[in-house]
Amino acid sequence: MSAPVLHVDLDVFAANIRSVRARTAPAELMLVVKDDAYGHGLDAIVRRAAREGVRWFGAFDVRESLRARHAAGPDARIFSWLTVGREEIAQALRADIDLGVGDAVFLEDIASVARAEQVTARIHLKIDTGLHRNGIRPEDWDGALRRARVLEDEGVLRLVGVWSHIAEASDADDDEARTLFDRAFGAAEAAGFALEARHLSASAASHARPEFRYDLVRVGAFCYGVRSVGGPSGRELGIVPIAALRAPITHVADHSATLGVGSLHGLPSALARRAALEVDGTTRRIAEIALVHTVIELPPGAKIGDEVTVFGDGAASATDLAEAIGTVGEEILVRISPLIPRNYRGL
Ligand SMILES: *Cc1c(COP(=O)(O)O)cnc(C)c1O
């Protein structure tokens, strides 16, 4: 090997999906594929998940939603929660994407594009349950429902979902959010909307708190085998990291070895002197991360051309590295350069 490669094991991914589903049933899984499926490559991930029978996909924006539609086929449901502007709305509606709606102006934009395109948009109204990122404030909720009723009667949209996003930082805050959420969908049901999907939780809460599961759980991290920082171990969660970053040894000195991967490939330089790799069962401290190389303590018997696992493969995980520098495993994965080839097993 002469260059770094991100190995992605789709069979392990499929096992994680089964594990997440077993824990969260009867809620259905919406696989979150934002940020190029957390750096693993959206197309291969969506194709394999579709083969495993995953029916819902959650994408951040329209560009990724269209890719997910292409990879998952016409029967999948793709939920896009950040659409901006009329052109994107039109693209989404043409591809039969479910749209998240977090404000009244956007609701009108969707209605007007749907009218022009002569289609019926499927929308999921978002209630702001306290994060204040985006979402209809509780005091504006009834007004939004009245407006959705008028537009639904006109035939330009159908309100099929109510959703929100929670911090998953404290149980008390999450409980408060859930009370607001229950009130919001209660009002939508009372107003006669035929809701198919209530969804509130991501990986952590969907795992730990059954009452947060509702109809759909929007899970990204756990399906990719990424545990939460400070949370339960992968073993407790029944998940295994699906990606391993491997790089070749390019130079050997008396006490150190150099790997052909560096910060330009996405490794945070802050890992130097704070994190360690596991090489053949030994712990090797990272001495330096430069642009295109990394210097580690010399592994026993190291030779030029040997492959070293930077994370994954049962050695330190992305989350283990992240914990050393106060970030989360997702950040390590998402930063791995798209120029590093992804090598898939189980395509
Ligand atoms: C990222 C994201 C998720 C998935 O979060 P994980 O912790 O990776 O499971 C769910 N919903 C929304 C709105 C998100 O942005």
Tab-separated table of C-alpha atoms and ligand atoms in Angstrom:
chain	number	residue	atom	x	y	z
A	1	MET	CA	0.000	0.000	0.000
A	2	SER	CA	1.329	3.457	-0.822
A	3	ALA	CA	-1.464	5.816	0.203
A	4	PRO	CA	-4.116	6.042	2.901
A	5	VAL	CA	-7.442	4.279	2.362
A	6	LEU	CA	-10.707	4.386	4.285
A	7	HIS	CA	-12.023	0.833	4.432
A	8	VAL	CA	-15.778	0.628	4.928
A	9	ASP	CA	-17.326	-2.706	5.867
A	10	LEU	CA	-20.925	-2.724	4.688
A	11	ASP	CA	-21.587	-6.125	6.261
A	12	VAL	CA	-20.768	-4.622	9.655
A	13	PHE	CA	-22.983	-1.675	8.709
A	14	ALA	CA	-25.838	-4.090	7.994
A	15	ALA	CA	-25.287	-5.757	11.382
A	16	ASN	CA	-25.417	-2.346	13.115
A	17	ILE	CA	-28.676	-1.581	11.319
A	18	ARG	CA	-30.141	-4.862	12.548
A	19	SER	CA	-28.992	-4.090	16.061
A	20	VAL	CA	-30.435	-0.557	16.044
A	21	ARG	CA	-33.704	-1.824	14.646
A	22	ALA	CA	-33.960	-4.596	17.222
A	23	ARG	CA	-33.500	-2.024	19.987
A	24	THR	CA	-35.885	0.586	18.670
A	25	ALA	CA	-38.736	-1.497	17.210
A	26	PRO	CA	-41.591	-1.072	16.651
A	27	ALA	CA	-40.435	2.425	15.661
A	28	GLU	CA	-39.074	2.419	12.128
A	29	LEU	CA	-35.518	3.436	11.301
A	30	MET	CA	-34.828	6.591	9.318
A	31	LEU	CA	-31.167	6.271	8.393
A	32	VAL	CA	-29.501	9.688	8.543
A	33	VAL	CA	-27.048	10.131	5.663
A	34	LYS	CA	-26.022	13.761	6.009
A	35	ASP	CA	-22.436	14.845	5.349
A	36	ASP	CA	-21.870	12.117	2.782
A	37	ALA	CA	-23.183	9.529	5.225
A	38	TYR	CA	-20.812	10.779	7.924
A	39	GLY	CA	-17.883	10.536	5.526
A	40	HIS	CA	-18.498	6.887	4.582
A	41	GLY	CA	-19.863	7.688	1.116
A	42	LEU	CA	-23.582	8.267	0.683
A	43	ASP	CA	-24.175	6.213	-2.452
A	44	ALA	CA	-22.775	2.894	-1.221
A	45	ILE	CA	-24.323	3.387	2.212
A	46	VAL	CA	-27.795	4.118	0.864
A	47	ARG	CA	-27.681	1.259	-1.618
A	48	ARG	CA	-26.726	-1.251	1.056
A	49	ALA	CA	-29.269	0.098	3.546
A	50	ALA	CA	-32.002	-0.150	0.917
A	51	ARG	CA	-31.007	-3.765	0.382
A	52	GLU	CA	-31.388	-4.298	4.122
A	53	GLY	CA	-34.948	-3.032	3.801
A	54	VAL	CA	-34.426	0.479	5.175
A	55	ARG	CA	-37.290	2.535	3.805
A	56	TRP	CA	-36.642	6.011	5.247
A	57	PHE	CA	-33.562	8.150	4.698
A	58	GLY	CA	-32.824	11.490	6.310
A	59	ALA	CA	-30.672	13.947	4.386
A	60	PHE	CA	-29.632	17.428	5.310
A	61	ASP	CA	-30.123	19.257	2.043
A	62	VAL	CA	-31.618	18.750	-1.383
A	63	ARG	CA	-28.361	17.861	-3.075
A	64	GLU	CA	-27.874	14.887	-0.764
A	65	SER	CA	-31.579	14.028	-0.910
A	66	LEU	CA	-31.375	13.702	-4.680
A	67	ARG	CA	-28.355	11.440	-4.377
A	68	ALA	CA	-30.197	9.347	-1.802
A	69	ARG	CA	-33.219	9.118	-4.097
A	70	HIS	CA	-31.024	7.956	-6.936
A	71	ALA	CA	-29.323	5.317	-4.784
A	72	ALA	CA	-32.418	4.110	-2.908
A	73	GLY	CA	-34.873	3.937	-5.788
A	74	PRO	CA	-38.369	5.331	-6.248
A	75	ASP	CA	-40.073	3.565	-3.335
A	76	ALA	CA	-37.889	4.911	-0.529
A	77	ARG	CA	-38.960	7.892	1.508
A	78	ILE	CA	-36.342	10.624	1.619
A	79	PHE	CA	-36.697	13.330	4.246
A	80	SER	CA	-34.817	16.582	3.673
A	81	TRP	CA	-34.686	19.042	6.515
A	82	LEU	CA	-32.891	21.997	5.043
A	83	THR	CA	-34.179	23.308	1.762
A	84	VAL	CA	-33.382	26.818	0.651
A	85	GLY	CA	-35.080	28.701	-2.145
A	86	ARG	CA	-37.659	27.916	-4.792
A	87	GLU	CA	-35.313	26.110	-7.154
A	88	GLU	CA	-34.358	23.601	-4.467
A	89	ILE	CA	-37.978	23.123	-3.492
A	90	ALA	CA	-38.838	22.411	-7.126
A	91	GLN	CA	-36.000	19.887	-7.428
A	92	ALA	CA	-37.098	18.183	-4.235
A	93	LEU	CA	-40.745	17.972	-5.259
A	94	ARG	CA	-39.848	16.546	-8.654
A	95	ALA	CA	-37.875	13.820	-6.870
A	96	ASP	CA	-40.749	13.074	-4.474
A	97	ILE	CA	-38.794	14.146	-1.392
A	98	ASP	CA	-40.527	14.723	1.966
A	99	LEU	CA	-39.732	18.218	3.174
A	100	GLY	CA	-39.129	19.367	6.729
A	101	VAL	CA	-40.712	22.757	7.344
A	102	GLY	CA	-39.623	24.942	10.216
A	103	ASP	CA	-41.144	28.315	9.427
A	104	ALA	CA	-44.267	29.908	8.044
A	105	VAL	CA	-42.580	31.631	5.102
A	106	PHE	CA	-41.107	28.362	3.903
A	107	LEU	CA	-44.547	26.758	4.106
A	108	GLU	CA	-45.853	29.383	1.681
A	109	ASP	CA	-42.864	28.901	-0.638
A	110	ILE	CA	-43.512	25.173	-0.815
A	111	ALA	CA	-47.206	25.744	-1.498
A	112	SER	CA	-46.455	28.173	-4.272
A	113	VAL	CA	-43.857	25.913	-5.938
A	114	ALA	CA	-46.178	22.897	-5.630
A	115	ARG	CA	-48.956	24.917	-7.235
A	116	ALA	CA	-46.674	25.859	-10.130
A	117	GLU	CA	-45.407	22.287	-10.535
A	118	GLN	CA	-48.906	20.875	-10.100
A	119	VAL	CA	-47.812	18.387	-7.491
A	120	THR	CA	-48.764	17.703	-3.891
A	121	ALA	CA	-45.867	18.253	-1.497
A	122	ARG	CA	-45.479	15.967	1.518
A	123	ILE	CA	-44.369	18.008	4.494
A	124	HIS	CA	-43.269	17.400	8.073
A	125	LEU	CA	-43.825	20.397	10.322
A	126	LYS	CA	-41.108	21.031	12.849
A	127	ILE	CA	-41.995	22.265	16.297
A	128	ASP	CA	-39.280	24.210	18.087
A	129	THR	CA	-38.940	22.276	21.322
A	130	GLY	CA	-36.201	24.425	22.770
A	131	LEU	CA	-33.102	24.196	20.597
A	132	HIS	CA	-34.079	27.405	18.788
A	133	ARG	CA	-32.284	26.328	15.645
A	134	ASN	CA	-35.224	26.205	13.376
A	135	GLY	CA	-38.797	25.215	14.011
A	136	ILE	CA	-42.194	26.746	14.595
A	137	ARG	CA	-42.487	28.259	18.036
A	138	PRO	CA	-45.180	26.717	20.242
A	139	GLU	CA	-47.110	29.999	20.282
A	140	ASP	CA	-47.219	29.983	16.456
A	141	TRP	CA	-48.062	26.295	16.078
A	142	ASP	CA	-51.863	26.534	15.879
A	143	GLY	CA	-51.586	29.272	13.263
A	144	ALA	CA	-49.260	27.097	11.176
A	145	LEU	CA	-51.693	24.180	11.430
A	146	ARG	CA	-54.574	26.399	10.280
A	147	ARG	CA	-52.532	27.514	7.296
A	148	ALA	CA	-51.503	23.920	6.508
A	149	ARG	CA	-55.189	22.947	6.632
A	150	VAL	CA	-56.087	25.573	4.010
A	151	LEU	CA	-53.187	24.497	1.761
A	152	GLU	CA	-53.982	20.816	2.215
A	153	ASP	CA	-57.622	21.451	1.254
A	154	GLU	CA	-56.349	23.256	-1.826
A	155	GLY	CA	-54.396	20.087	-2.724
A	156	VAL	CA	-50.906	21.607	-2.854
A	157	LEU	CA	-49.573	19.798	0.189
A	158	ARG	CA	-50.180	17.070	2.721
A	159	LEU	CA	-49.025	17.336	6.296
A	160	VAL	CA	-47.729	13.816	6.958
A	161	GLY	CA	-45.259	14.320	9.780
A	162	VAL	CA	-44.491	16.251	12.936
A	163	TRP	CA	-40.903	16.352	14.083
A	164	SER	CA	-38.321	18.075	16.201
A	165	HIS	CA	-34.707	17.695	17.252
A	166	ILE	CA	-33.468	17.493	20.828
A	167	ALA	CA	-30.119	18.206	22.425
A	168	GLU	CA	-29.744	14.748	24.053
A	169	ALA	CA	-27.617	16.556	26.614
A	170	SER	CA	-29.802	16.294	29.714
A	171	ASP	CA	-32.813	14.109	30.437
A	172	ALA	CA	-34.667	17.015	32.043
A	173	ASP	CA	-34.331	19.256	28.958
A	174	ASP	CA	-35.260	16.386	26.684
A	175	ASP	CA	-38.355	15.657	28.807
A	176	GLU	CA	-39.433	19.264	28.511
A	177	ALA	CA	-38.950	19.072	24.758
A	178	ARG	CA	-41.030	15.911	24.647
A	179	THR	CA	-43.933	17.601	26.449
A	180	LEU	CA	-43.964	20.351	23.811
A	181	PHE	CA	-43.681	17.749	21.073
A	182	ASP	CA	-46.634	15.725	22.414
A	183	ARG	CA	-48.756	18.847	22.592
A	184	ALA	CA	-47.840	19.811	19.018
A	185	PHE	CA	-48.715	16.525	17.387
A	186	GLY	CA	-51.807	16.215	19.583
A	187	ALA	CA	-52.980	19.494	18.093
A	188	ALA	CA	-52.177	18.289	14.570
A	189	GLU	CA	-54.135	15.073	15.121
A	190	ALA	CA	-57.048	16.979	16.610
A	191	ALA	CA	-57.018	19.195	13.509
A	192	GLY	CA	-57.641	16.055	11.451
A	193	PHE	CA	-54.289	15.621	9.688
A	194	ALA	CA	-53.449	12.045	8.747
A	195	LEU	CA	-49.994	11.881	10.312
A	196	GLU	CA	-47.796	8.975	9.273
A	197	ALA	CA	-44.631	9.939	11.055
A	198	ARG	CA	-43.819	11.510	14.383
A	199	HIS	CA	-40.065	11.719	14.899
A	200	LEU	CA	-38.005	13.279	17.634
A	201	SER	CA	-34.932	11.291	18.569
A	202	ALA	CA	-31.478	10.618	17.146
A	203	SER	CA	-29.080	7.824	18.150
A	204	ALA	CA	-28.645	8.436	21.877
A	205	ALA	CA	-32.226	9.095	22.956
A	206	SER	CA	-33.689	6.472	20.638
A	207	HIS	CA	-31.451	3.939	22.307
A	208	ALA	CA	-31.786	4.975	25.919
A	209	ARG	CA	-35.327	6.274	26.092
A	210	PRO	CA	-38.156	4.235	24.584
A	211	GLU	CA	-40.680	7.041	25.098
A	212	PHE	CA	-38.752	9.152	22.561
A	213	ARG	CA	-39.111	6.710	19.690
A	214	TYR	CA	-42.590	7.427	18.371
A	215	ASP	CA	-43.022	6.256	14.745
A	216	LEU	CA	-39.538	6.912	13.373
A	217	VAL	CA	-36.100	7.193	14.919
A	218	ARG	CA	-33.606	9.305	12.962
A	219	VAL	CA	-30.365	7.443	13.522
A	220	GLY	CA	-27.001	8.220	11.983
A	221	ALA	CA	-24.084	7.676	14.358
A	222	PHE	CA	-25.032	4.289	15.814
A	223	CYS	CA	-25.637	2.756	12.390
A	224	TYR	CA	-22.074	3.728	11.432
A	225	GLY	CA	-20.834	2.224	14.691
A	226	VAL	CA	-20.007	5.603	16.204
A	227	ARG	CA	-20.753	5.692	19.917
A	228	SER	CA	-21.432	8.941	21.765
A	229	VAL	CA	-18.604	10.610	23.667
A	230	GLY	CA	-18.956	9.735	27.347
A	231	GLY	CA	-21.847	7.366	26.575
A	232	PRO	CA	-22.228	3.586	26.600
A	233	SER	CA	-19.558	1.440	24.925
A	234	GLY	CA	-20.018	-0.007	21.478
A	235	ARG	CA	-20.445	-3.413	23.061
A	236	GLU	CA	-23.299	-2.183	25.254
A	237	LEU	CA	-24.895	-0.556	22.228
A	238	GLY	CA	-24.421	-3.636	20.060
A	239	ILE	CA	-22.565	-1.646	17.387
A	240	VAL	CA	-19.137	-1.840	15.751
A	241	PRO	CA	-17.362	0.939	13.778
A	242	ILE	CA	-17.803	0.289	10.069
A	243	ALA	CA	-14.792	2.336	8.907
A	244	ALA	CA	-11.077	1.854	9.363
A	245	LEU	CA	-8.497	4.375	8.214
A	246	ARG	CA	-5.275	2.676	7.247
A	247	ALA	CA	-2.056	4.311	6.094
A	248	PRO	CA	1.342	2.976	5.019
A	249	ILE	CA	4.554	3.425	6.907
A	250	THR	CA	6.716	5.612	4.662
A	251	HIS	CA	9.789	6.045	6.836
A	252	VAL	CA	11.339	4.328	9.838
A	253	ALA	CA	13.790	6.000	12.221
A	254	ASP	CA	15.413	4.900	15.485
A	255	HIS	CA	12.441	5.646	17.686
A	256	SER	CA	9.676	6.666	15.333
A	257	ALA	CA	7.787	5.683	12.240
A	258	THR	CA	6.195	7.995	9.706
A	259	LEU	CA	2.784	7.293	8.199
A	260	GLY	CA	1.644	8.646	4.856
A	261	VAL	CA	-1.415	10.437	6.174
A	262	GLY	CA	-1.690	13.902	7.674
A	263	SER	CA	-3.830	16.913	8.360
A	264	LEU	CA	-4.474	17.582	4.662
A	265	HIS	CA	-6.108	14.164	4.595
A	266	GLY	CA	-8.339	15.302	7.429
A	267	LEU	CA	-6.569	14.141	10.575
A	268	PRO	CA	-6.884	16.872	13.208
A	269	SER	CA	-3.376	18.090	14.038
A	270	ALA	CA	-4.536	18.533	17.645
A	271	LEU	CA	-4.266	14.739	18.013
A	272	ALA	CA	-0.476	15.075	18.195
A	273	ARG	CA	0.792	14.367	21.725
A	274	ARG	CA	-2.773	13.828	22.951
A	275	ALA	CA	-3.845	10.601	21.278
A	276	ALA	CA	-2.369	7.209	20.570
A	277	LEU	CA	-2.815	4.486	17.983
A	278	GLU	CA	-2.925	0.801	18.677
A	279	VAL	CA	-0.471	-1.071	16.498
A	280	ASP	CA	-0.323	-4.853	16.860
A	281	GLY	CA	-1.750	-4.604	20.340
A	282	THR	CA	0.759	-1.957	21.479
A	283	THR	CA	-0.058	1.663	22.220
A	284	ARG	CA	1.926	4.104	20.080
A	285	ARG	CA	1.725	7.789	20.907
A	286	ILE	CA	1.240	10.250	18.080
A	287	ALA	CA	4.213	12.606	18.155
A	288	GLU	CA	3.356	14.894	15.279
A	289	ILE	CA	0.741	15.390	12.600
A	290	ALA	CA	2.064	17.367	9.645
A	291	LEU	CA	0.347	18.159	6.359
A	292	VAL	CA	0.800	14.814	4.661
A	293	HIS	CA	2.443	12.670	7.295
A	294	THR	CA	2.120	11.558	10.882
A	295	VAL	CA	4.935	10.560	13.172
A	296	ILE	CA	4.261	7.890	15.793
A	297	GLU	CA	6.374	6.032	18.327
A	298	LEU	CA	8.105	3.180	16.581
A	299	PRO	CA	5.968	0.032	16.513
A	300	PRO	CA	7.903	-3.200	17.100
A	301	GLY	CA	9.215	-4.635	13.835
A	302	ALA	CA	7.921	-1.724	11.745
A	303	LYS	CA	8.949	-1.757	8.073
A	304	ILE	CA	8.348	0.669	5.248
A	305	GLY	CA	5.168	-0.292	3.429
A	306	ASP	CA	3.485	-1.880	6.483
A	307	GLU	CA	-0.092	-0.798	6.953
A	308	VAL	CA	-1.026	0.927	10.186
A	309	THR	CA	-4.597	1.364	11.357
A	310	VAL	CA	-5.201	4.941	12.466
A	311	PHE	CA	-8.693	4.139	13.744
A	312	GLY	CA	-11.197	1.320	13.453
A	313	ASP	CA	-10.658	-2.409	12.929
A	314	GLY	CA	-10.968	-3.154	16.627
A	315	ALA	CA	-8.146	-0.712	17.480
A	316	ALA	CA	-8.880	2.810	18.733
A	317	SER	CA	-12.158	4.052	17.272
A	318	ALA	CA	-12.853	7.482	15.808
A	319	THR	CA	-14.620	8.309	19.065
A	320	ASP	CA	-11.590	7.196	21.102
A	321	LEU	CA	-9.422	9.648	19.144
A	322	ALA	CA	-12.077	12.348	19.407
A	323	GLU	CA	-12.227	12.016	23.183
A	324	ALA	CA	-8.526	12.850	23.384
A	325	ILE	CA	-9.139	16.262	21.830
A	326	GLY	CA	-12.579	17.109	23.151
A	327	THR	CA	-14.605	16.497	20.025
A	328	VAL	CA	-16.921	13.761	18.739
A	329	GLY	CA	-16.223	10.742	16.534
A	330	GLU	CA	-18.431	12.124	13.778
A	331	GLU	CA	-16.093	15.085	13.369
A	332	ILE	CA	-13.083	12.836	12.841
A	333	LEU	CA	-14.950	10.814	10.208
A	334	VAL	CA	-16.545	13.698	8.355
A	335	ARG	CA	-13.206	15.444	7.997
A	336	ILE	CA	-11.514	12.507	6.275
A	337	SER	CA	-10.764	13.985	2.872
A	338	PRO	CA	-12.983	12.932	-0.022
A	339	LEU	CA	-9.682	12.474	-1.884
A	340	ILE	CA	-8.928	9.427	0.250
A	341	PRO	CA	-10.372	6.440	-1.572
A	342	ARG	CA	-13.178	4.539	0.129
A	343	ASN	CA	-12.766	0.820	-0.228
A	344	TYR	CA	-15.998	-1.085	0.358
A	345	ARG	CA	-16.532	-4.603	1.538
A	346	GLY	CA	-20.009	-6.030	0.951
A	347	LEU	CA	-21.080	-3.681	-1.852
B	1	LIG	C1	-27.599	14.439	12.623
B	1	LIG	C2	-29.043	14.374	12.891
B	1	LIG	C3	-29.643	13.189	13.334
B	1	LIG	C4	-28.850	11.934	13.627
B	1	LIG	O1	-28.056	12.100	14.755
B	1	LIG	P1	-27.142	10.887	15.299
B	1	LIG	O2	-26.775	11.302	16.661
B	1	LIG	O3	-26.004	10.786	14.363
B	1	LIG	O4	-27.985	9.678	15.278
B	1	LIG	C5	-31.012	13.174	13.486
B	1	LIG	N1	-31.756	14.272	13.238
B	1	LIG	C6	-31.213	15.434	12.829
B	1	LIG	C7	-32.097	16.601	12.576
B	1	LIG	C8	-29.835	15.533	12.661
B	1	LIG	O5	-29.286	16.683	12.263
